[in-house]
Structure formats: C-alpha cells, structure tokens
C-alpha cells in the first residue's frame, strides 16, 4: 500500500468482492460493469430464481456474467482481470456427489447456506442443518468453504436477535462437529458475531458490508423509514456498528470485504412491502474508504479489501492496483436498470469524501 504523506491519496492492490449479488438476465448489463470497475474476483451469490444448485448451472451462470462483461464498455484491462467465482446454493437435497463435482469443476468456489425463509430468494434454502451433515462432511474433506447467512428464522425470535441466536444454536455446534470446515460468516452485523469469529480457529472468517460499517438502525428509522437502508441482516444499534468498525480496521485477517451489493429496482424498495438489499457495487470502495478514514485507519484498507480474502480462500493476491483520492464525489441519484426501471444506490445523491482515481 502506498498512502500519500497527508493520506489524501492511497494506492492499494486491486480488491475483490467476496459477497455480491449480480442477479441474472438483463440485470447483468448494469451490475457486472459496476462490479468489474472496482473488483477482480467476485463471489457471486446463488440466490437466483431458480437458485444455482448444480455445477452445471453455475457454469452457465458464469458464462452469462462473462457475456455481459464482453458487451459492456469497460476497459480491456478491467475485462481481462475480472474473474467471477461461483457458489452453489445448499438445499436439504444437496448430495455429497454435488460437492465432488463442484470441486472438480474448478469454477465453484464455495457453497452458501441460506436458512429457508431468511432472506431474498431463500425459500429453497435449508430447513434443518441436520439434513446437510453428509454434504458438509464432504465439503470439509474437499476444502470447499461454507458461506453462511447467519440468522434463525423462527417467527418468535426478534429480528434484531436472529444473528446471535444462529451463532449459538446452529453455527457453534456445527463448527464443533466440523473443526476443519472453512466457514465465512457473511455480512456480520453484531458485536456478538465479531467476537464469535475472533474466538474461532483460522478456518472461520467474516465479511462486512459498507452499510454495516457506516450506518446503524437510527439511520434507517429515525425521522421516517428509509427503505434504501433496509437489508438483511438488518442494521443494528450503534454499539454493534462501532465494534464492526473496530474489527474491520484492526488488521485482523479474519475480516474482509464483502459488499452484499443487492440490486432491487427502486420501485421494489420504495414499496409498502420493500425488498431487502442495499446496492453499493459502483461506489463500494469510496464507501469503505470513508468508513476507514473516519476512524483514522485508511492504512488498514488494503488488508481488508485486497489481502485477507485471498489469504482465506487460498488464492493469489491480485497484481493490478487501484488509486483512491480524497476528493468529494456525488453518488448518482439512480442508475438505469432493465425494463425501464432504475436502481437507487446506497447514499444516493449524497457526497462521499473519497473517489476512485481514473486510470
Ligand atoms: O439484504 C439482503 N439482500 N440480504 C440478503 O441476504 C440477500 C440480499 C438479496 O439477494 O437481495
Ligand atoms: Zn447477500
């Protein structure tokens, strides 16, 4: 990393996004170039309709993503570096053979656990982790990481307590049963989750989103409901936000970048029953830079964004670099999306302190 003397410019190794939703079909024309502008590798979440359950489906999905990249007008350099990595959607019916095929393919990087009903397109998810024991055993053998949406779904559990409950009741026993399994606690939102991850072996890590570093539930709920802050797991109280900032900027390799950028058309968010998800792919690096700089830790951004993810996944560090400058940028009010709709990004219309320097 090379910061300028007064920390107004920083050049870091090109980051990867270890958790992103690109969707499929015409949506890719918007989401793929936004992600490819900043990131080399992407962990592409499989909660499509229908979900990506087999290696064959994962290969087809990757081809559509690459086609959208080719059709976009991003630079040839960025096109060459772009490398989407695929994920299988775990169900009650996933078989150990599916894991063996996934490993052989070289295209599938991980398997995602969505507890059934926990979030967008999770209806086909796992109803009881006991149904997946043989599959998880095979994942441990094959060294395929389990990516976890860590929330219980019982209606009697308060939405703000669902992450902790999942860690205590589901993940903790699972890790004890499979100590060599690589696990990523995706988009952690609480101090409980941060402490949980720190207490585990190096096989357990976590991604953190920009919205959970920059905001808390007051931003979403005070002075009127702001649907563009609504995501799952939901924003928590400020004490949790503070702990997430502490661990993200601590230099611990257990915490790395995963935007959870989740495109939903503006009309689907600004709705009586609004969808969960914050769209950040296009502005994620300025958002993270602002969060790190706000606590005087811009020097810790490179580890979080570009080093710790590849280390966890056992992949090489990227060779290219990207420069961020402390020059205010205005976040667009919206982007064009398919079917004449728009997407509203996180912090639409507002100013960020950092921007990506044109190469
Ligand atoms: O807010 C979210 N949106 N959380 C998720 O877990 C899924 C995502 C989506 O796919 O829209
Ligand atoms: Zn997600």
Coordinates of C-alpha atoms and ligand atoms in Angstrom, one line a residue:
X1 CA 0.0 0.0 0.0
X2 CA 1.3 3.5 -0.7
X3 CA -0.5 6.3 1.0
X4 CA 0.4 9.9 0.2
X5 CA 2.1 11.8 3.1
X6 CA -1.1 13.5 4.2
X7 CA -3.3 10.5 3.4
X8 CA -5.2 12.2 0.6
X9 CA -4.4 9.5 -1.9
X10 CA -3.9 5.8 -1.5
X11 CA -2.9 3.1 -3.9
X12 CA -3.8 -0.4 -3.0
X13 CA -3.8 -3.8 -4.6
X14 CA -6.9 -4.3 -6.6
X15 CA -9.7 -5.5 -4.3
X16 CA -12.0 -8.5 -4.7
X17 CA -15.6 -8.6 -3.5
X18 CA -16.2 -11.8 -1.6
X19 CA -20.0 -11.4 -1.5
X20 CA -22.1 -9.9 -4.2
X21 CA -25.5 -10.3 -5.9
X22 CA -25.4 -9.7 -9.6
X23 CA -28.8 -11.3 -10.5
X24 CA -29.3 -12.7 -14.0
X25 CA -30.5 -11.8 -17.5
X26 CA -30.8 -8.1 -18.3
X27 CA -29.8 -7.1 -14.8
X28 CA -26.3 -8.2 -15.6
X29 CA -25.8 -5.3 -18.1
X30 CA -25.9 -3.0 -15.1
X31 CA -24.5 -5.0 -12.2
X32 CA -21.5 -6.6 -14.0
X33 CA -19.7 -3.4 -15.2
X34 CA -20.4 -1.7 -11.9
X35 CA -18.6 -4.6 -10.1
X36 CA -15.9 -5.0 -12.7
X37 CA -14.9 -1.4 -12.4
X38 CA -13.5 -1.9 -8.9
X39 CA -13.1 -5.6 -8.3
X40 CA -11.2 -8.5 -9.9
X41 CA -12.7 -11.6 -8.2
X42 CA -16.3 -11.8 -7.1
X43 CA -18.1 -14.4 -5.0
X44 CA -21.4 -14.4 -6.9
X45 CA -24.3 -15.3 -4.7
X46 CA -26.5 -18.1 -6.0
X47 CA -30.0 -16.9 -4.8
X48 CA -31.3 -16.6 -8.3
X49 CA -34.8 -17.7 -9.4
X50 CA -34.4 -20.7 -9.7
X51 CA -31.3 -20.9 -7.4
X52 CA -27.8 -22.1 -8.7
X53 CA -27.9 -25.6 -7.2
X54 CA -25.6 -27.6 -9.5
X55 CA -22.2 -27.1 -11.0
X56 CA -23.7 -27.2 -14.5
X57 CA -26.0 -24.3 -13.5
X58 CA -23.0 -22.4 -12.0
X59 CA -21.0 -22.8 -15.2
X60 CA -24.0 -21.5 -17.3
X61 CA -24.4 -18.5 -14.9
X62 CA -20.7 -17.7 -15.1
X63 CA -20.9 -17.7 -18.9
X64 CA -23.8 -15.2 -18.9
X65 CA -21.9 -12.9 -16.5
X66 CA -18.8 -13.1 -18.8
X67 CA -21.1 -12.3 -21.8
X68 CA -22.4 -9.2 -20.1
X69 CA -18.8 -8.2 -19.4
X70 CA -17.9 -8.5 -23.0
X71 CA -21.0 -6.5 -24.0
X72 CA -20.1 -3.7 -21.6
X73 CA -17.8 -0.8 -22.4
X74 CA -15.4 -1.2 -19.5
X75 CA -11.7 -1.1 -20.4
X76 CA -9.9 -4.1 -21.8
X77 CA -7.6 -4.2 -18.8
X78 CA -10.5 -4.5 -16.4
X79 CA -12.1 -7.1 -18.7
X80 CA -9.0 -9.2 -18.5
X81 CA -8.7 -9.1 -14.7
X82 CA -12.4 -9.8 -14.0
X83 CA -12.9 -13.3 -12.5
X84 CA -16.3 -14.2 -11.1
X85 CA -16.3 -17.2 -8.8
X86 CA -19.4 -19.3 -8.4
X87 CA -21.3 -20.6 -5.4
X88 CA -23.8 -23.4 -5.0
X89 CA -27.0 -22.9 -3.1
X90 CA -27.3 -25.5 -0.4
X91 CA -30.7 -27.3 0.0
X92 CA -32.0 -30.1 2.1
X93 CA -31.4 -32.3 -1.0
X94 CA -27.8 -31.4 -2.0
X95 CA -25.8 -34.6 -2.2
X96 CA -22.1 -35.3 -1.4
X97 CA -21.6 -36.0 -5.2
X98 CA -22.7 -32.4 -5.9
X99 CA -19.7 -31.3 -3.8
X100 CA -17.3 -33.6 -5.5
X101 CA -18.5 -32.3 -8.9
X102 CA -18.2 -28.8 -7.7
X103 CA -14.6 -29.3 -6.6
X104 CA -13.6 -31.0 -9.8
X105 CA -15.1 -28.1 -11.9
X106 CA -12.6 -25.5 -10.6
X107 CA -15.4 -23.0 -11.2
X108 CA -17.3 -23.4 -7.9
X109 CA -15.5 -21.7 -5.0
X110 CA -18.0 -22.2 -2.2
X111 CA -21.4 -23.3 -1.0
X112 CA -24.0 -21.0 0.5
X113 CA -26.2 -21.8 3.4
X114 CA -29.5 -19.8 3.4
X115 CA -31.7 -20.9 6.2
X116 CA -35.1 -21.3 4.5
X117 CA -37.1 -18.1 4.6
X118 CA -34.2 -16.0 6.0
X119 CA -33.9 -13.5 3.1
X120 CA -34.5 -12.8 -0.6
X121 CA -35.0 -16.0 -2.7
X122 CA -34.2 -18.3 0.2
X123 CA -37.4 -20.4 0.0
X124 CA -35.4 -23.3 -1.3
X125 CA -32.8 -23.0 1.5
X126 CA -32.1 -25.4 4.3
X127 CA -34.9 -26.2 6.7
X128 CA -32.7 -28.0 9.2
X129 CA -28.9 -28.2 9.2
X130 CA -29.2 -31.8 10.2
X131 CA -30.3 -32.6 6.7
X132 CA -26.9 -31.4 5.4
X133 CA -24.5 -33.3 7.6
X134 CA -23.1 -35.6 4.9
X135 CA -22.8 -32.8 2.4
X136 CA -20.9 -30.6 5.0
X137 CA -18.7 -33.6 5.8
X138 CA -17.8 -33.8 2.1
X139 CA -17.2 -30.0 2.0
X140 CA -14.8 -30.4 4.9
X141 CA -12.9 -33.2 3.0
X142 CA -12.8 -31.2 -0.2
X143 CA -11.8 -27.9 1.4
X144 CA -14.9 -26.1 0.0
X145 CA -15.9 -23.2 2.2
X146 CA -19.4 -22.9 3.7
X147 CA -20.7 -19.3 3.4
X148 CA -23.3 -18.7 6.0
X149 CA -26.3 -16.3 6.1
X150 CA -26.3 -16.5 9.9
X151 CA -29.9 -15.8 11.0
X152 CA -32.5 -18.1 12.5
X153 CA -35.9 -17.7 11.0
X154 CA -38.4 -18.7 13.8
X155 CA -41.2 -16.2 14.0
X156 CA -40.9 -15.9 17.8
X157 CA -37.2 -14.7 17.6
X158 CA -36.9 -10.9 17.3
X159 CA -35.4 -9.8 14.1
X160 CA -32.6 -8.0 16.0
X161 CA -31.6 -11.2 17.8
X162 CA -31.6 -13.6 14.9
X163 CA -27.9 -13.4 14.2
X164 CA -26.8 -14.2 17.8
X165 CA -29.3 -17.0 18.1
X166 CA -28.0 -18.6 14.9
X167 CA -24.4 -18.5 16.2
X168 CA -25.3 -20.0 19.5
X169 CA -27.8 -22.6 18.3
X170 CA -26.6 -23.6 14.8
X171 CA -23.1 -22.5 13.9
X172 CA -21.3 -23.1 17.1
X173 CA -22.3 -26.8 17.3
X174 CA -21.6 -27.2 13.5
X175 CA -18.1 -25.8 13.9
X176 CA -17.5 -28.2 16.8
X177 CA -18.6 -31.1 14.7
X178 CA -16.5 -30.0 11.7
X179 CA -13.5 -28.2 13.0
X180 CA -11.6 -28.3 9.7
X181 CA -14.5 -26.8 7.7
X182 CA -13.8 -23.4 6.3
X183 CA -16.7 -21.1 7.2
X184 CA -17.4 -17.5 6.3
X185 CA -19.9 -15.7 8.4
X186 CA -21.3 -13.4 5.8
X187 CA -22.3 -9.8 6.3
X188 CA -21.9 -9.8 10.1
X189 CA -23.9 -7.2 11.9
X190 CA -23.3 -7.6 15.7
X191 CA -20.5 -7.4 18.3
X192 CA -21.6 -10.9 19.2
X193 CA -20.7 -12.1 15.7
X194 CA -17.4 -10.3 15.7
X195 CA -16.5 -11.8 19.0
X196 CA -17.6 -15.2 17.9
X197 CA -15.4 -15.1 14.8
X198 CA -12.4 -13.9 16.8
X199 CA -12.8 -16.8 19.2
X200 CA -12.7 -19.5 16.4
X201 CA -9.8 -21.0 14.6
X202 CA -8.4 -19.5 11.4
X203 CA -10.9 -21.7 9.5
X204 CA -13.6 -19.2 10.4
X205 CA -13.7 -15.7 9.0
X206 CA -16.3 -13.0 8.2
X207 CA -17.3 -10.5 5.5
X208 CA -18.5 -7.0 6.5
X209 CA -20.6 -4.7 4.2
X210 CA -20.2 -1.0 3.8
X211 CA -23.7 -0.3 5.2
X212 CA -23.0 -2.1 8.4
X213 CA -19.8 -0.1 8.9
X214 CA -21.3 3.3 8.0
X215 CA -24.8 3.1 9.5
X216 CA -27.0 1.8 12.3
X217 CA -30.7 1.3 12.8
X218 CA -31.2 5.0 13.6
X219 CA -30.2 5.9 10.1
X220 CA -32.9 3.6 8.8
X221 CA -35.7 4.5 11.3
X222 CA -35.3 8.0 12.8
X223 CA -37.2 10.8 11.0
X224 CA -39.0 8.4 8.7
X225 CA -38.4 4.9 7.3
X226 CA -35.6 4.9 4.7
X227 CA -36.1 1.8 2.6
X228 CA -32.7 2.0 0.9
X229 CA -31.1 1.2 4.3
X230 CA -33.2 -1.9 4.7
X231 CA -31.1 -5.1 4.2
X232 CA -30.8 -8.4 5.9
X233 CA -29.4 -9.0 8.4
X234 CA -31.0 -5.7 9.4
X235 CA -28.9 -2.7 10.6
X236 CA -28.3 -3.0 14.4
X237 CA -27.7 -0.5 17.2
X238 CA -24.7 1.9 17.2
X239 CA -22.7 -0.2 19.7
X240 CA -22.6 -3.0 17.2
X241 CA -21.6 -0.7 14.4
X242 CA -18.7 0.6 16.5
X243 CA -17.4 -3.0 17.1
X244 CA -17.7 -3.8 13.4
X245 CA -15.6 -0.7 12.6
X246 CA -13.1 -1.8 15.2
X247 CA -12.6 -5.3 13.9
X248 CA -12.7 -4.3 10.2
X249 CA -9.9 -1.7 10.8
X250 CA -8.0 -3.8 13.3
X251 CA -5.8 -5.6 10.7
X252 CA -7.2 -9.0 11.7
X253 CA -7.2 -11.2 8.6
X254 CA -10.4 -12.8 9.8
X255 CA -12.4 -9.8 8.5
X256 CA -12.6 -8.9 4.8
X257 CA -14.6 -7.1 2.2
X258 CA -18.0 -8.4 1.0
X259 CA -20.3 -5.7 -0.2
X260 CA -23.5 -7.8 -0.3
X261 CA -24.5 -5.3 -3.0
X262 CA -28.0 -6.4 -3.8
X263 CA -29.9 -4.8 -6.7
X264 CA -33.6 -4.3 -6.3
X265 CA -35.4 -1.9 -8.6
X266 CA -36.2 1.4 -6.9
X267 CA -39.9 0.7 -7.1
X268 CA -39.5 -2.6 -5.3
X269 CA -37.6 -0.9 -2.4
X270 CA -39.9 2.2 -2.2
X271 CA -42.9 0.0 -1.6
X272 CA -45.4 -0.9 1.1
X273 CA -43.5 -4.2 1.3
X274 CA -40.0 -3.2 0.4
X275 CA -37.3 -5.7 -0.6
X276 CA -34.2 -6.2 1.5
X277 CA -30.8 -5.2 0.0
X278 CA -28.5 -2.2 -0.4
X279 CA -27.0 -1.5 -3.8
X280 CA -23.4 -0.5 -3.5
X281 CA -21.3 -2.2 -6.2
X282 CA -20.4 1.0 -8.1
X283 CA -19.4 3.1 -5.0
X284 CA -18.3 0.4 -2.6
X285 CA -14.6 1.4 -2.5
X286 CA -15.3 5.1 -1.7
X287 CA -17.8 3.9 0.9
X288 CA -15.3 1.6 2.6
X289 CA -12.5 4.3 2.3
X290 CA -14.8 6.8 4.0
X291 CA -15.6 4.4 6.8
X292 CA -11.9 3.6 7.4
X293 CA -10.7 7.2 7.1
X294 CA -13.4 8.4 9.5
X295 CA -11.5 6.5 12.3
X296 CA -8.0 7.4 11.1
X297 CA -7.4 3.8 9.7
X298 CA -7.2 4.3 5.9
X299 CA -3.8 2.4 6.1
X300 CA -5.8 -0.7 7.1
X301 CA -8.0 -0.7 4.0
X302 CA -5.7 -2.7 1.8
X303 CA -5.6 -5.7 4.1
X304 CA -9.3 -5.7 4.4
X305 CA -10.1 -5.1 0.8
X306 CA -7.3 -6.9 -1.0
X307 CA -5.2 -9.3 1.1
X308 CA -7.3 -11.1 3.7
X309 CA -9.9 -12.5 1.3
X310 CA -7.4 -14.2 -1.0
X311 CA -5.5 -15.5 2.1
X312 CA -8.6 -17.1 3.5
X313 CA -9.6 -18.7 0.2
X314 CA -6.0 -19.8 -0.6
X315 CA -5.8 -17.7 -3.8
X316 CA -3.0 -15.4 -5.0
X317 CA -3.2 -11.7 -4.3
X318 CA -4.1 -9.6 -7.4
X319 CA -1.4 -8.0 -9.4
X320 CA -3.0 -4.7 -10.5
X321 CA -3.6 -1.7 -8.3
X322 CA -6.3 1.0 -7.8
X323 CA -5.9 4.5 -6.5
X324 CA -8.4 6.3 -4.3
X325 CA -8.2 10.0 -3.8
X326 CA -9.8 12.1 -1.0
X327 CA -11.8 14.2 -3.4
X328 CA -15.5 14.6 -2.8
X329 CA -17.8 12.7 -5.2
X330 CA -21.5 12.8 -5.5
X331 CA -23.3 9.5 -5.6
X332 CA -25.7 9.3 -8.5
X333 CA -29.4 9.5 -7.6
X334 CA -30.0 6.3 -9.6
X335 CA -28.8 4.1 -12.3
X336 CA -30.7 2.8 -15.3
X337 CA -31.9 -0.8 -14.8
X338 CA -33.7 -3.2 -17.0
X339 CA -37.3 -2.9 -18.1
X340 CA -37.2 0.9 -17.9
X341 CA -36.6 0.7 -14.1
X342 CA -33.9 2.2 -12.0
X343 CA -31.7 1.2 -9.1
X344 CA -31.1 3.6 -6.2
X345 CA -27.6 3.1 -4.7
X346 CA -26.7 3.5 -1.1
X347 CA -26.3 7.2 -0.2
X348 CA -27.9 8.3 -3.5
X349 CA -27.4 12.0 -4.2
X350 CA -25.1 12.4 -1.2
X351 CA -21.4 13.2 -1.1
X352 CA -18.6 10.8 -0.2
X353 CA -15.1 12.0 0.8
X354 CA -13.3 9.5 -1.4
X355 CA -13.4 8.7 -5.0
X356 CA -11.7 6.3 -7.4
X357 CA -8.9 7.9 -9.5
X358 CA -9.4 7.4 -13.2
X359 CA -6.6 5.2 -14.5
Ligands
LIG1 O1 -30.3 -7.6 2.2 C1 -30.1 -8.6 1.6 N1 -30.3 -8.8 0.2 N2 -29.7 -9.7 2.3 C2 -29.6 -10.9 1.7 O2 -29.2 -11.8 2.4 C3 -29.9 -11.1 0.3 C4 -29.9 -9.9 -0.5 C5 -30.6 -10.0 -1.8 O3 -30.4 -11.0 -2.5 O4 -31.3 -9.1 -2.2
LIG2 ZN1 -26.0 -11.4 0.2

